[in-house]
Each structure stands twice: as structure tokens, then as C-alpha cells.
Coordinates of C-alpha atoms in Angstrom, one line a residue:
M1 CA 6.5 10.2 -11.8
E2 CA 6.9 13.4 -13.7
S3 CA 3.9 15.1 -15.4
I4 CA 2.9 18.6 -16.5
T5 CA -0.3 18.0 -14.4
K6 CA 1.6 18.3 -11.2
N7 CA 0.7 21.6 -9.6
R8 CA 3.7 22.3 -7.4
Q9 CA 3.5 25.3 -5.2
P10 CA 6.1 27.6 -3.5
L11 CA 6.6 27.5 0.2
K12 CA 4.8 30.8 0.8
T13 CA 1.7 29.4 -0.9
L14 CA 1.9 26.2 1.0
R15 CA 2.0 28.1 4.3
A16 CA -1.1 30.1 3.3
M17 CA -2.9 26.8 2.5
I18 CA -1.9 25.3 5.9
E19 CA -3.1 28.5 7.7
R20 CA -6.5 28.3 6.0
A21 CA -6.8 24.6 6.9
Y22 CA -5.3 24.4 10.4
G23 CA -5.0 28.0 11.6
A24 CA -2.0 30.3 12.0
A25 CA -0.7 28.5 15.0
Q26 CA 0.0 25.4 12.9
V27 CA 2.0 27.2 10.2
P28 CA 5.5 25.6 10.5
D29 CA 8.8 27.4 10.9
G30 CA 11.7 26.8 8.6
D31 CA 11.7 25.6 5.0
D32 CA 11.8 21.8 5.4
F33 CA 8.2 21.2 6.3
A34 CA 7.0 19.9 2.9
E35 CA 8.2 16.8 1.2
E36 CA 6.8 15.8 -2.2
I37 CA 5.6 12.2 -2.5
T38 CA 6.7 11.4 -6.0
H39 CA 5.3 8.1 -7.1
G40 CA 1.9 9.4 -8.2
W41 CA 1.1 10.1 -11.9
F42 CA -1.4 13.0 -11.8
N43 CA -1.8 15.2 -8.8
V44 CA 1.0 16.7 -6.8
I45 CA 1.1 15.3 -3.2
Y46 CA 3.0 16.6 -0.2
R47 CA 3.8 15.2 3.1
I48 CA 3.4 18.2 5.4
R49 CA 4.8 18.6 9.0
L50 CA 2.7 21.1 11.0
R51 CA 4.2 23.3 13.7
D52 CA 3.2 20.9 16.5
G53 CA 5.0 18.0 14.7
R54 CA 1.9 16.3 13.3
R55 CA 2.2 15.0 9.8
V56 CA -0.6 15.4 7.2
V57 CA -0.9 15.0 3.5
L58 CA -1.8 17.7 1.0
K59 CA -3.1 16.8 -2.4
I60 CA -3.4 19.4 -5.2
A61 CA -5.3 19.0 -8.5
P62 CA -3.7 20.1 -11.8
P63 CA -3.5 23.8 -12.8
A64 CA -6.7 25.0 -14.5
R65 CA -4.7 25.9 -17.6
V66 CA -3.4 22.4 -18.2
P67 CA -5.6 20.2 -20.5
V68 CA -6.6 16.9 -19.0
L69 CA -8.6 14.0 -20.2
T70 CA -12.4 14.4 -20.2
R71 CA -12.6 11.7 -17.4
E72 CA -10.2 13.8 -15.3
Q73 CA -12.1 17.1 -15.3
G74 CA -13.2 17.8 -11.7
M75 CA -11.7 14.5 -10.6
M76 CA -10.6 15.7 -7.2
R77 CA -14.3 16.5 -6.4
N78 CA -15.1 13.0 -7.5
E79 CA -12.5 11.7 -5.1
L80 CA -13.9 13.7 -2.2
A81 CA -17.4 12.3 -2.9
A82 CA -16.0 8.8 -3.1
M83 CA -14.2 9.1 0.2
A84 CA -17.3 10.4 1.9
L85 CA -19.3 7.4 0.5
V86 CA -16.7 4.9 1.6
R87 CA -16.6 6.4 5.1
D88 CA -20.3 6.6 5.5
R89 CA -21.4 3.3 4.0
T90 CA -18.5 0.8 4.6
K91 CA -15.8 -0.1 7.1
V92 CA -13.1 0.1 4.4
P93 CA -10.3 2.2 5.9
V94 CA -9.7 5.6 4.1
P95 CA -7.8 8.7 5.4
Q96 CA -9.8 11.3 7.2
V97 CA -10.2 14.5 5.2
D98 CA -9.2 17.5 7.4
H99 CA -10.0 20.3 5.0
A100 CA -11.0 20.7 1.4
D101 CA -10.8 24.0 -0.5
L102 CA -12.7 24.1 -3.8
S103 CA -12.8 27.9 -3.9
R104 CA -9.7 28.4 -6.0
E105 CA -8.9 31.5 -4.1
L106 CA -5.4 30.7 -3.0
I107 CA -4.4 28.7 -6.1
D108 CA -5.8 27.8 -9.5
A109 CA -7.0 24.4 -8.5
D110 CA -8.9 22.3 -5.9
Y111 CA -6.9 20.8 -3.0
F112 CA -7.4 19.0 0.2
F113 CA -5.6 18.0 3.4
M114 CA -6.0 14.6 4.9
E115 CA -4.5 12.5 7.6
Y116 CA -1.1 11.0 7.1
V117 CA -1.2 7.2 7.3
D118 CA 2.0 5.9 9.0
A119 CA 2.4 2.6 7.0
D120 CA 4.2 1.2 4.0
N121 CA 2.9 1.4 0.5
F122 CA 1.8 -2.2 -0.1
G123 CA 2.8 -2.3 -3.8
L124 CA 6.2 -0.5 -3.4
A125 CA 7.1 -2.6 -0.3
A126 CA 6.2 -5.8 -2.1
A127 CA 8.2 -4.8 -5.2
D128 CA 11.2 -4.0 -3.0
G129 CA 11.1 -7.4 -1.4
R130 CA 10.4 -5.9 2.1
L131 CA 7.4 -8.2 2.6
T132 CA 7.3 -11.9 2.9
D133 CA 5.5 -14.0 0.4
E134 CA 2.9 -14.9 3.1
V135 CA 2.2 -11.2 3.8
V136 CA 1.9 -10.4 0.1
T137 CA -0.6 -13.3 -0.4
A138 CA -2.6 -12.3 2.6
G139 CA -2.5 -8.6 1.6
G140 CA -3.8 -9.5 -1.9
R141 CA -6.7 -11.5 -0.4
Q142 CA -7.5 -8.6 2.0
L143 CA -7.6 -6.2 -0.9
G144 CA -10.1 -8.4 -2.7
A145 CA -12.3 -8.6 0.4
L146 CA -12.2 -4.8 0.9
N147 CA -13.0 -4.3 -2.8
R148 CA -16.0 -6.5 -2.5
E149 CA -17.2 -4.3 0.4
L150 CA -16.8 -1.2 -1.7
N151 CA -18.8 -2.8 -4.5
A152 CA -21.7 -3.4 -2.1
I153 CA -22.5 0.3 -2.4
V154 CA -25.4 0.8 -4.8
G155 CA -25.6 4.0 -6.7
P156 CA -28.5 6.0 -8.2
H157 CA -27.2 5.9 -11.8
F158 CA -24.4 4.5 -14.0
G159 CA -21.3 6.7 -14.6
P160 CA -19.6 9.4 -12.6
L161 CA -20.5 9.5 -8.9
E162 CA -21.7 13.1 -9.0
G163 CA -23.4 12.7 -12.4
P164 CA -24.6 13.3 -15.0
G165 CA -25.6 9.7 -15.0
S166 CA -26.8 7.2 -17.5
A167 CA -29.8 4.8 -17.2
T168 CA -27.7 1.8 -18.5
W169 CA -24.2 0.6 -18.1
R170 CA -23.9 0.2 -21.8
D171 CA -24.5 3.9 -22.4
A172 CA -22.3 4.9 -19.5
F173 CA -19.3 2.8 -20.6
T174 CA -19.7 3.7 -24.3
T175 CA -19.6 7.3 -23.3
M176 CA -16.4 6.7 -21.3
V177 CA -14.7 5.0 -24.3
E178 CA -15.9 7.7 -26.7
D179 CA -14.7 10.5 -24.5
T180 CA -11.2 8.9 -24.4
L181 CA -11.1 8.4 -28.1
A182 CA -12.2 12.0 -28.6
D183 CA -9.4 13.1 -26.3
G184 CA -6.9 11.2 -28.3
A185 CA -8.2 12.5 -31.6
H186 CA -8.0 16.1 -30.3
V187 CA -4.2 15.8 -29.7
Q188 CA -3.7 13.4 -32.6
V189 CA -2.4 10.5 -30.7
D190 CA -1.5 7.5 -32.8
I191 CA -2.8 4.5 -30.9
G192 CA -1.6 2.0 -33.5
W193 CA -5.2 1.3 -34.7
E194 CA -7.9 3.3 -36.4
Y195 CA -10.1 4.8 -33.8
D196 CA -13.1 3.3 -35.6
E197 CA -11.7 -0.1 -35.1
I198 CA -11.9 0.4 -31.3
R199 CA -15.5 1.6 -31.7
A200 CA -16.3 -1.5 -33.8
V201 CA -15.0 -3.9 -31.2
L202 CA -17.0 -2.2 -28.6
A203 CA -20.2 -2.2 -30.7
E204 CA -19.8 -5.9 -31.6
N205 CA -19.5 -6.8 -27.9
A206 CA -21.7 -4.2 -26.2
S207 CA -24.6 -6.6 -25.6
A208 CA -22.5 -8.2 -22.9
L209 CA -22.7 -4.9 -20.9
D210 CA -26.5 -5.2 -20.7
A211 CA -26.2 -7.9 -18.1
V212 CA -25.1 -5.2 -15.6
T213 CA -28.4 -3.8 -14.3
E214 CA -27.5 -2.5 -10.9
P215 CA -25.0 0.4 -10.6
R216 CA -22.4 -0.5 -8.0
F217 CA -19.6 1.6 -6.6
V218 CA -16.4 0.7 -8.6
E219 CA -13.1 1.9 -7.2
V220 CA -11.5 1.4 -10.7
D221 CA -7.9 2.2 -9.4
L222 CA -7.4 -0.2 -6.5
W223 CA -3.9 -1.5 -7.2
T224 CA -1.6 -2.6 -4.5
K225 CA 0.2 0.7 -4.8
N226 CA -2.9 2.5 -3.8
S227 CA -3.1 0.8 -0.4
M228 CA -1.0 1.0 2.8
I229 CA 0.0 -1.9 4.9
R230 CA 1.2 -2.2 8.5
D231 CA 2.0 -5.3 10.4
G232 CA 0.7 -7.5 7.6
Q233 CA -2.7 -5.7 7.4
I234 CA -4.1 -3.2 4.9
V235 CA -4.8 -0.1 7.0
S236 CA -5.8 2.4 4.3
I237 CA -7.0 2.6 0.7
L238 CA -5.8 5.7 -1.3
D239 CA -6.7 7.5 -4.6
H240 CA -10.4 7.2 -5.1
E241 CA -10.6 9.9 -7.8
R242 CA -11.6 7.6 -10.7
A243 CA -14.5 5.8 -8.9
V244 CA -17.7 5.4 -10.9
Y245 CA -21.0 3.6 -10.5
G246 CA -20.8 0.6 -12.8
D247 CA -19.7 -3.1 -13.1
P248 CA -17.5 -4.6 -10.3
I249 CA -15.8 -6.8 -13.0
M250 CA -14.1 -3.5 -14.0
E251 CA -11.9 -3.4 -10.9
A252 CA -8.2 -3.1 -11.3
G253 CA -7.5 -6.3 -9.3
L254 CA -8.9 -8.3 -12.2
T255 CA -6.8 -6.8 -15.0
G256 CA -4.3 -9.6 -14.8
I257 CA -7.0 -12.0 -16.2
D258 CA -6.4 -10.3 -19.6
L259 CA -3.1 -8.7 -19.3
P260 CA -0.6 -10.9 -17.3
V261 CA 1.9 -8.1 -17.0
F262 CA -0.4 -6.6 -14.3
G263 CA 0.1 -9.6 -12.1
D264 CA -1.7 -12.8 -11.1
P265 CA -5.2 -12.0 -9.8
T266 CA -5.7 -15.3 -7.9
D267 CA -5.2 -13.9 -4.4
F268 CA -7.4 -10.9 -5.1
M269 CA -10.1 -13.1 -6.5
Q270 CA -10.0 -15.5 -3.6
G271 CA -10.3 -12.7 -1.1
Y272 CA -13.2 -11.2 -3.1
G273 CA -14.9 -14.6 -3.3
L274 CA -14.9 -14.6 -7.1
G275 CA -14.5 -17.9 -9.0
E276 CA -14.1 -18.5 -12.7
L277 CA -15.7 -15.8 -14.8
S278 CA -18.6 -16.6 -17.1
E279 CA -18.1 -16.0 -20.8
A280 CA -20.1 -12.8 -20.6
Q281 CA -18.0 -11.6 -17.7
R282 CA -14.8 -12.4 -19.7
V283 CA -16.0 -10.3 -22.6
R284 CA -16.8 -7.4 -20.3
R285 CA -13.5 -7.7 -18.5
R286 CA -11.7 -7.7 -21.9
L287 CA -13.6 -4.5 -22.9
Y288 CA -12.5 -2.9 -19.7
S289 CA -8.9 -3.8 -20.3
L290 CA -9.2 -2.5 -23.8
Y291 CA -10.4 0.8 -22.4
L292 CA -7.5 0.9 -19.9
A293 CA -5.0 0.3 -22.7
V294 CA -6.4 3.2 -24.8
I295 CA -6.2 5.4 -21.7
M296 CA -2.6 4.5 -21.1
I297 CA -1.7 5.5 -24.6
V298 CA -3.7 8.7 -24.9
E299 CA -2.8 10.1 -21.5
T300 CA 0.9 10.2 -22.3
K301 CA 0.3 13.2 -24.5
Y302 CA -1.7 14.9 -21.8
R303 CA 1.0 14.3 -19.2
G304 CA 3.7 15.8 -21.5
H305 CA 5.8 12.6 -21.4
T306 CA 9.0 12.8 -23.5
D307 CA 10.0 9.2 -22.6
T308 CA 8.1 6.7 -24.7
T309 CA 8.2 3.9 -22.2
T310 CA 4.6 4.2 -21.0
Y311 CA 3.3 4.9 -24.6
D312 CA 5.1 1.8 -25.9
F313 CA 3.7 -0.3 -23.0
G314 CA 0.2 0.8 -23.7
R315 CA 0.6 0.1 -27.4
E316 CA 1.7 -3.5 -26.6
Q317 CA -1.2 -4.1 -24.4
L318 CA -3.7 -2.7 -26.9
D319 CA -2.3 -4.9 -29.6
L320 CA -2.6 -8.0 -27.4
L321 CA -6.2 -7.2 -26.5
M322 CA -7.2 -6.5 -30.1
A323 CA -5.8 -9.8 -31.0
R324 CA -7.9 -11.5 -28.4
F325 CA -10.9 -9.8 -30.0
G326 CA -9.9 -11.5 -33.3
R327 CA -8.5 -8.3 -34.8
T328 CA -5.3 -8.0 -36.9
P329 CA -3.5 -4.7 -37.6
T330 CA -4.6 -3.1 -40.9
R331 CA -1.6 -0.7 -40.9

């Protein structure tokens, strides 16, 4: 996916980054050692071949000069913290980080190298018809089980992993929504509704958030396209940058409950061990989907999109959710 946040680097700089991470002896010859992995939305990611033939992955955060959403500031550092937590406190498979450079000496951004996982992207392989229905079903259930293990991590506060935290989930989630609305207002994004209407829906339903009293690790972005599958088994989970301490009902695998376009969540829920949601859980889940829809709309301006497909999609989903909250358009 194309985005102005993708911080592509010339080969000379990539060589310097490799040398810092792996030593001069691993700097590759020739000019064909770096291949961009293009299906991400935010960071630029390269598949790198070292001089000894080993493959690794390089992930680079956006340039410092490019504006990003409030939730995306310092997000690579959040990802590194999340990966460390997952490795230390669960058996969920994540790539090993080989080297992280947060100095911003070589380039104007954070970056890190990690191991290359030789497997298929689960979501892409499923969409291309390269997996049987049985493998897709089993993979969805395995994702649910892995996500439950992630959610077993208890944090010290609600909100971003590295803080600052909030004492309550209501406060943390309200801040997340307000930050996104402020981001949208700053660049004058038309979300199809008055911003205060979104605030009103949140205020009217915020009491449902008070049932969440224990801050749990929430991956937030665990879609099938953020997992790798080999021989019918999920062998790695990717892209942990949006993780927070909050409510497990917020997980991406449950989005289809409110927004069918995101897919049937049945397999995920069975793997997770989650049955029918209570009414309070449904309200919270709907709020999280509402938040996602607002993000999808607002971030298009920050990505520099000229095609309106993603914007239009976000608008459709937001309209659907507002209707489920009993709201009708006023303009």
C-alpha cells in the first residue's frame, strides 16, 4: 500500500544500517539485496539478504517530518516493548529482534532488524485461495487461542504500554477517541458526522466501559494478514505496534460482530473460547468498532491518499455503526 509515511532509503543508507546491525562482514555485494514488502500501510519494510545469504527483515518508522496520528507517535518503540512482553510472558510466536536503533543517527527515524519468517502470510494466502477451507478454519481458531494467551498478560495501567497510563479504561479509551477526533479536526477531515455526535455516542455508552477493571494486553491489530502460516500452523504473529493495555473485547478478531465486511468471527471466537457476548460487551465492542471507523477515515489524510476508496469504506462503516447506536444523519 502506498503512503507518505513510508520512509524508503537509498541502498547506500541500507548498507550502513546493515553494517551497524550485523557488522561490515555481512554488508551484501551488488544492488539486489533489498526487496520492499509492499502490503503494509504505515512503515516501510524490506526483506534483506545478508552477505552470507541469510534473510532478515528491516522495518523503518516514518520520517520525523511527516505528521502522523497522535496514537502513532513513537509507535515503533511501542512495538518493540510489545514484542519483548510477548516473548517474555507467553509462548506466542513472534520474530526475534536482532537489532534496534532508536538513536536517529543514520536516518531520521527509529528502525529495527528482525528474523525473516519463511512462511505464507495467512490472510493473503487465504484470499488467494492457496489454503484449503479446513486450514483456514483451523488457522482462525488458532489465532483465537493465541490471542487469548496474549490477553492473559496483565499490565500496570490502562492505555499505551509505555505510558502515560490511566487508572480506568473509560478514561484511557475516551482519550484514544478524543485524540483521533482532534487529529481529524486538525486537518479538517469530513467524517460525515459532526465530531460532537461521536463524542455524544461515547458519553451515552461510556458506563459500559467501567466493567473493565483489569488492564489486559490487547494486540488490537491481530488480523489474519498479520500472521504467518506454514504447514497449516500459525508460526508467527506480526505488527504489534498498536498494542495497549485495555479490554480484550477490543481485539480485531471480533470486529466482524459489528461490521460483517471484516469477516465471520466464529472460528476466532471458538479458538478463543468466547461464546455469545453479553449486552454490556456488545456495547463496548460497538464502541471499539466506531473508534476503528473514525480512524480509517481520519488516517487517509495523514497517509496522503489520493484514491478515495479507503475513505469511502470508512464512511460507510461509520454510518452503519452510528445507525446501530440509533443515530440518523443530521446533514
